[in-house]
Amino acid sequence: MTTGTGTQAAPSSNWLRQFTGLLSSDLNQQPGEFGLGQVPARLKPDAIASSVCGFCSTGCSLDIHLRDNEPVNLTPSIDYPVNLGMACPKGWEALTPLSADDRATTPLLFNPRTNVREPVDWDHAMQVFALRFKAIQHRFGRESVAWLGTGQIPTEELAFLGALGKFGMGIRHGDSNTRQCMATSAVAYKQSFGFDAPPYTYADFEDSDAIVLIGSNLAIAHPILWQRVLQNKNRPEIIVVDPRKTETAMAATKHYAIKPKSDLVLFYGLARLLIDSGSINRPFIDAHTSGFDSFAAHVHQFSLDRVAEETGLTGEQVRGFAESIQRNRAVSFWWTMGINQGHESTRTAQAIIALALMTGNIGRPGTGANSITGQCNAMGSRLFSNTSALLGGRDFSEPTHRREVAEILGIPFERIPKTNSLAYDQILDAIDEGTIRGLWIVATNTAHSWIHQERARKLLCKLDFLVVQDMYHSTETAQLAHLSLPAAGWGEKEGTFINSERRIGVCRKVKTAPGHALSDFNIFRLASHYWGCADLFARWTSPSAAFEILKQLSRGRPCDFSGIQNYGHLECSGGIQWPLPDSTVETAGQSSSKPAQSLSYTRRERRLFADGKFFTPDGRALFLFATPQPMPEKPDSEFPFLLLTGRGSSAQWHTQTRTSKSAVLRKLYPQKLYAEIHPLDAKRLGIGPKDSLTLTSRRGSATARAFITPTVNQGEVFLPLHYESTNCLTYPAFDPHSRQPSYKACAVAISKANP
Ligand code: SF4
């Protein structure tokens, strides 16, 4: 083994046995995992363990029913302040993927002589892990190895990965699949509010007089939040902005079916109308914001005629939209991937923020410029993955921030990089250029989900060494790996998630991982030992120990949650939204003192900015804007249709790695890719219902079954994102500020496939 980057020599296999107390060369044994091999004693037979769901960012709590220490069923937690006794189909089936036949149970190492990936024990696997990555770094430099992480694992795990990767293994470049869904919101908030701080609480859905949903099919993507909308007793206006007549749009009061990617023009036009009619909150603007006059001058060029022409709406519709914002006391603006996954997404999100700021719709019940996150722990990743932001939402470029982190972690200051990582797409470009040659992928499925999939797969195959750590060795990405590491899944380990409304909740271990699979946390522990830097992470002994470190990292930051005592405190409080500094004592259901930050309380829910103080140096929110840019790939005579992508059903999750394991969920959605196409387009092309179609872009082709429906406009076609071939078509454009891929619009041709 080569020399470690830390001060500790790499361990022997004997050490490994002592360390784990469980590993055996006999792969038929059921070893459990480090010190956590048994279900905790407090989970007695016939007990119930509550755990935050591991799919989406809503953060529902599920009561897992145990018999003889084995989970036998689950029900949604009745009194949890997020889901109030509800769960979507994925939540009800959350346990099923753990029992899938294709669970990864042992490390697999690719043998080039036999062309087969062969089982190896953990000792062998981790020796190879360290040896190969170090050899690449030795030959090509530290920056030649990178990682791609996830928003699907607990905060304690992703913080461990980020700290180990950057401070222990000397890896400069690591990014996460949150780049694919939430990077835009993170950048937009940070630039406008001074910190990545979604301001809202879910109670705002129930307190609004008007709810504006932009690029969000809430009824499908976040069905429990849609239920919260339906509980609003104010009979709110529900306004949906979406090119497609989604399930949410069908149920809305108003649906504005704008031309794809014309959002920015629409919002600037609305801003001008509101300014011209005097429907702005001038006292709020003057007291709490900067840059409004420049913004007002910028939006003056967006006349009603221009906005109507570029968005496809009538002038009357645009005026009606502005009047809805004007006449309602509490207006909340919500957005998801329809905004985030665009070529000018950061400025579009900031145009939404501008509408909220200029009308004073922030910091009050039922208001806010509110990004809804995607993955169960995207918010944890945004603050603690140590990728684009230093731990705790700090800046790598800020020496005082680096010093704070070094002191809290007890690591040498010099180990903390002075610059951000390359973003996901830039890491792939570096693989193409040959400067990155080793990659460690944790709990994400790049070969399926990345934009322009064929290129992504080619690049993964180009690597000298690819390690994939996942619950299944069967994912499209894991099948390309030189080394596959079997990981425990949700329900087989402990930790915390942070949901969309900043609520920290606990996920509990209720089941032992199969075979030799280990929690990601313990795989990182192993990696630190085999790399020879375990001394740097001596305090990272368990998820709960890591949570104490996270609390310290949060202290004094806008996301301060040092007032949370422990996992039990979170459980008995129904989760806790940050901030909760340790000067605040919060007990179940109430707060005994108000923390320093500007919060307002609603039941067990809290929002930010009640006092109009933001996290910028001068406490003012910023108006930020730009000139709208043309769509990167417009339809033309060769590729005349515009492809839209999005979520297909509430029973599917992303690349279906887990949801496809459930026979119940599989019954709730079509098994084969389908394409929504307008009836007039179908007629013109001679396409009948359920005909097989070929969709072709400049990057590849996909076969789909025709679903003829007026939910899409003429000239547009919709594909759900969950099917493998959708990303054969997508065009790799990126927002320049967030580097988030623009999945939502590209040019395709459609023809009837040969029977
Ligand atoms: Fe709730 Fe999302 Fe889980 Fe469904 S997938 S139960 S909405 S957290």
PDB file of N, CA, C and O in Angstrom, residues 565-600:
ATOM      1  N   GLN A 565     -30.755  19.161  21.109  1.00  0.00           N
ATOM      2  CA  GLN A 565     -29.972  18.383  22.076  1.00  0.00           C
ATOM      3  C   GLN A 565     -29.430  17.089  21.465  1.00  0.00           C
ATOM      4  O   GLN A 565     -28.253  16.792  21.554  1.00  0.00           O
ATOM      5  N   ASN A 566     -30.293  16.338  20.843  1.00  0.00           N
ATOM      6  CA  ASN A 566     -29.888  15.039  20.310  1.00  0.00           C
ATOM      7  C   ASN A 566     -31.020  14.502  19.432  1.00  0.00           C
ATOM      8  O   ASN A 566     -32.036  15.177  19.221  1.00  0.00           O
ATOM      9  N   TYR A 567     -30.847  13.292  18.951  1.00  0.00           N
ATOM     10  CA  TYR A 567     -31.878  12.709  18.083  1.00  0.00           C
ATOM     11  C   TYR A 567     -33.224  12.605  18.819  1.00  0.00           C
ATOM     12  O   TYR A 567     -34.284  12.802  18.232  1.00  0.00           O
ATOM     13  N   GLY A 568     -33.157  12.284  20.085  1.00  0.00           N
ATOM     14  CA  GLY A 568     -34.398  12.149  20.853  1.00  0.00           C
ATOM     15  C   GLY A 568     -35.159  13.467  20.912  1.00  0.00           C
ATOM     16  O   GLY A 568     -36.390  13.499  20.830  1.00  0.00           O
ATOM     17  N   HIS A 569     -34.413  14.565  21.040  1.00  0.00           N
ATOM     18  CA  HIS A 569     -35.026  15.901  21.047  1.00  0.00           C
ATOM     19  C   HIS A 569     -35.763  16.141  19.728  1.00  0.00           C
ATOM     20  O   HIS A 569     -36.896  16.640  19.704  1.00  0.00           O
ATOM     21  N   LEU A 570     -35.125  15.756  18.640  1.00  0.00           N
ATOM     22  CA  LEU A 570     -35.773  15.918  17.333  1.00  0.00           C
ATOM     23  C   LEU A 570     -37.041  15.081  17.252  1.00  0.00           C
ATOM     24  O   LEU A 570     -38.075  15.529  16.744  1.00  0.00           O
ATOM     25  N   GLU A 571     -36.950  13.861  17.756  1.00  0.00           N
ATOM     26  CA  GLU A 571     -38.101  12.958  17.648  1.00  0.00           C
ATOM     27  C   GLU A 571     -39.290  13.472  18.446  1.00  0.00           C
ATOM     28  O   GLU A 571     -40.423  13.445  17.978  1.00  0.00           O
ATOM     29  N   CYS A 572     -39.019  13.947  19.662  1.00  0.00           N
ATOM     30  CA  CYS A 572     -40.159  14.363  20.475  1.00  0.00           C
ATOM     31  C   CYS A 572     -40.658  15.749  20.094  1.00  0.00           C
ATOM     32  O   CYS A 572     -41.708  16.181  20.562  1.00  0.00           O
ATOM     33  N   SER A 573     -39.932  16.435  19.200  1.00  0.00           N
ATOM     34  CA  SER A 573     -40.367  17.763  18.763  1.00  0.00           C
ATOM     35  C   SER A 573     -41.049  17.737  17.408  1.00  0.00           C
ATOM     36  O   SER A 573     -41.436  18.787  16.899  1.00  0.00           O
ATOM     37  N   GLY A 574     -41.155  16.572  16.792  1.00  0.00           N
ATOM     38  CA  GLY A 574     -41.689  16.542  15.432  1.00  0.00           C
ATOM     39  C   GLY A 574     -40.717  17.137  14.440  1.00  0.00           C
ATOM     40  O   GLY A 574     -41.110  17.793  13.480  1.00  0.00           O
ATOM     41  N   GLY A 575     -39.423  16.921  14.658  1.00  0.00           N
ATOM     42  CA  GLY A 575     -38.408  17.578  13.847  1.00  0.00           C
ATOM     43  C   GLY A 575     -38.296  19.031  14.267  1.00  0.00           C
ATOM     44  O   GLY A 575     -39.194  19.572  14.922  1.00  0.00           O
ATOM     45  N   ILE A 576     -37.182  19.657  13.926  1.00  0.00           N
ATOM     46  CA  ILE A 576     -36.964  21.067  14.304  1.00  0.00           C
ATOM     47  C   ILE A 576     -36.393  21.810  13.109  1.00  0.00           C
ATOM     48  O   ILE A 576     -35.427  21.360  12.491  1.00  0.00           O
ATOM     49  N   GLN A 577     -37.003  22.944  12.794  1.00  0.00           N
ATOM     50  CA  GLN A 577     -36.500  23.759  11.696  1.00  0.00           C
ATOM     51  C   GLN A 577     -35.324  24.605  12.166  1.00  0.00           C
ATOM     52  O   GLN A 577     -35.377  25.173  13.260  1.00  0.00           O
ATOM     53  N   TRP A 578     -34.275  24.681  11.350  1.00  0.00           N
ATOM     54  CA  TRP A 578     -33.219  25.630  11.681  1.00  0.00           C
ATOM     55  C   TRP A 578     -33.686  27.020  11.330  1.00  0.00           C
ATOM     56  O   TRP A 578     -34.490  27.154  10.433  1.00  0.00           O
ATOM     57  N   PRO A 579     -33.235  28.038  12.053  1.00  0.00           N
ATOM     58  CA  PRO A 579     -32.233  27.982  13.115  1.00  0.00           C
ATOM     59  C   PRO A 579     -32.845  27.678  14.484  1.00  0.00           C
ATOM     60  O   PRO A 579     -33.981  28.052  14.763  1.00  0.00           O
ATOM     61  N   LEU A 580     -32.061  27.014  15.298  1.00  0.00           N
ATOM     62  CA  LEU A 580     -32.382  26.855  16.705  1.00  0.00           C
ATOM     63  C   LEU A 580     -31.059  26.948  17.473  1.00  0.00           C
ATOM     64  O   LEU A 580     -30.432  25.931  17.779  1.00  0.00           O
ATOM     65  N   PRO A 581     -30.593  28.180  17.738  1.00  0.00           N
ATOM     66  CA  PRO A 581     -29.334  28.338  18.475  1.00  0.00           C
ATOM     67  C   PRO A 581     -29.462  27.787  19.883  1.00  0.00           C
ATOM     68  O   PRO A 581     -30.573  27.629  20.398  1.00  0.00           O
ATOM     69  N   ASP A 582     -28.343  27.521  20.503  1.00  0.00           N
ATOM     70  CA  ASP A 582     -28.424  26.891  21.825  1.00  0.00           C
ATOM     71  C   ASP A 582     -28.874  27.864  22.908  1.00  0.00           C
ATOM     72  O   ASP A 582     -29.055  27.485  24.047  1.00  0.00           O
ATOM     73  N   SER A 583     -29.112  29.149  22.528  1.00  0.00           N
ATOM     74  CA  SER A 583     -29.722  30.072  23.484  1.00  0.00           C
ATOM     75  C   SER A 583     -31.226  29.862  23.554  1.00  0.00           C
ATOM     76  O   SER A 583     -31.911  30.451  24.374  1.00  0.00           O
ATOM     77  N   THR A 584     -31.727  29.020  22.670  1.00  0.00           N
ATOM     78  CA  THR A 584     -33.158  28.793  22.602  1.00  0.00           C
ATOM     79  C   THR A 584     -33.480  27.411  23.124  1.00  0.00           C
ATOM     80  O   THR A 584     -32.802  26.456  22.797  1.00  0.00           O
ATOM     81  N   VAL A 585     -34.492  27.306  23.931  1.00  0.00           N
ATOM     82  CA  VAL A 585     -34.920  25.996  24.397  1.00  0.00           C
ATOM     83  C   VAL A 585     -36.253  25.696  23.740  1.00  0.00           C
ATOM     84  O   VAL A 585     -37.220  26.421  23.929  1.00  0.00           O
ATOM     85  N   GLU A 586     -36.275  24.684  22.913  1.00  0.00           N
ATOM     86  CA  GLU A 586     -37.523  24.325  22.254  1.00  0.00           C
ATOM     87  C   GLU A 586     -37.929  22.937  22.705  1.00  0.00           C
ATOM     88  O   GLU A 586     -37.179  21.989  22.578  1.00  0.00           O
ATOM     89  N   THR A 587     -39.080  22.865  23.264  1.00  0.00           N
ATOM     90  CA  THR A 587     -39.611  21.572  23.656  1.00  0.00           C
ATOM     91  C   THR A 587     -40.722  21.193  22.706  1.00  0.00           C
ATOM     92  O   THR A 587     -41.134  21.998  21.888  1.00  0.00           O
ATOM     93  N   ALA A 588     -41.180  19.980  22.848  1.00  0.00           N
ATOM     94  CA  ALA A 588     -42.161  19.494  21.885  1.00  0.00           C
ATOM     95  C   ALA A 588     -43.330  20.453  21.773  1.00  0.00           C
ATOM     96  O   ALA A 588     -44.012  20.734  22.741  1.00  0.00           O
ATOM     97  N   GLY A 589     -43.536  20.966  20.577  1.00  0.00           N
ATOM     98  CA  GLY A 589     -44.719  21.750  20.289  1.00  0.00           C
ATOM     99  C   GLY A 589     -44.641  23.217  20.651  1.00  0.00           C
ATOM    100  O   GLY A 589     -45.554  23.965  20.372  1.00  0.00           O
ATOM    101  N   GLN A 590     -43.567  23.679  21.271  1.00  0.00           N
ATOM    102  CA  GLN A 590     -43.533  25.094  21.611  1.00  0.00           C
ATOM    103  C   GLN A 590     -42.100  25.562  21.812  1.00  0.00           C
ATOM    104  O   GLN A 590     -41.189  24.786  21.984  1.00  0.00           O
ATOM    105  N   SER A 591     -41.945  26.869  21.794  1.00  0.00           N
ATOM    106  CA  SER A 591     -40.650  27.475  22.066  1.00  0.00           C
ATOM    107  C   SER A 591     -40.760  28.322  23.322  1.00  0.00           C
ATOM    108  O   SER A 591     -41.710  29.060  23.497  1.00  0.00           O
ATOM    109  N   SER A 592     -39.780  28.200  24.188  1.00  0.00           N
ATOM    110  CA  SER A 592     -39.854  28.965  25.416  1.00  0.00           C
ATOM    111  C   SER A 592     -39.173  30.317  25.298  1.00  0.00           C
ATOM    112  O   SER A 592     -39.368  31.181  26.113  1.00  0.00           O
ATOM    113  N   SER A 593     -38.345  30.497  24.286  1.00  0.00           N
ATOM    114  CA  SER A 593     -37.774  31.814  24.047  1.00  0.00           C
ATOM    115  C   SER A 593     -37.514  31.955  22.569  1.00  0.00           C
ATOM    116  O   SER A 593     -37.315  30.987  21.860  1.00  0.00           O
ATOM    117  N   LYS A 594     -37.510  33.190  22.120  1.00  0.00           N
ATOM    118  CA  LYS A 594     -37.338  33.414  20.701  1.00  0.00           C
ATOM    119  C   LYS A 594     -35.855  33.500  20.372  1.00  0.00           C
ATOM    120  O   LYS A 594     -35.124  34.223  21.033  1.00  0.00           O
ATOM    121  N   PRO A 595     -35.378  32.769  19.361  1.00  0.00           N
ATOM    122  CA  PRO A 595     -33.971  32.835  19.023  1.00  0.00           C
ATOM    123  C   PRO A 595     -33.616  34.167  18.384  1.00  0.00           C
ATOM    124  O   PRO A 595     -34.484  34.969  18.048  1.00  0.00           O
ATOM    125  N   ALA A 596     -32.289  34.357  18.211  1.00  0.00           N
ATOM    126  CA  ALA A 596     -31.814  35.648  17.742  1.00  0.00           C
ATOM    127  C   ALA A 596     -32.310  35.977  16.334  1.00  0.00           C
ATOM    128  O   ALA A 596     -32.589  37.119  16.017  1.00  0.00           O
ATOM    129  N   GLN A 597     -32.424  34.966  15.462  1.00  0.00           N
ATOM    130  CA  GLN A 597     -32.815  35.246  14.090  1.00  0.00           C
ATOM    131  C   GLN A 597     -34.266  35.675  13.996  1.00  0.00           C
ATOM    132  O   GLN A 597     -35.061  35.487  14.894  1.00  0.00           O
ATOM    133  N   SER A 598     -34.562  36.247  12.836  1.00  0.00           N
ATOM    134  CA  SER A 598     -35.895  36.789  12.639  1.00  0.00           C
ATOM    135  C   SER A 598     -36.862  35.681  12.279  1.00  0.00           C
ATOM    136  O   SER A 598     -36.960  35.271  11.139  1.00  0.00           O
ATOM    137  N   LEU A 599     -37.566  35.196  13.239  1.00  0.00           N
ATOM    138  CA  LEU A 599     -38.462  34.085  13.032  1.00  0.00           C
ATOM    139  C   LEU A 599     -39.868  34.444  13.465  1.00  0.00           C
ATOM    140  O   LEU A 599     -40.076  35.287  14.315  1.00  0.00           O
ATOM    141  N   SER A 600     -40.829  33.804  12.874  1.00  0.00           N
ATOM    142  CA  SER A 600     -42.171  33.866  13.431  1.00  0.00           C
ATOM    143  C   SER A 600     -42.622  32.430  13.630  1.00  0.00           C
ATOM    144  O   SER A 600     -42.175  31.529  12.947  1.00  0.00           O
TER     145      SER A 600
END
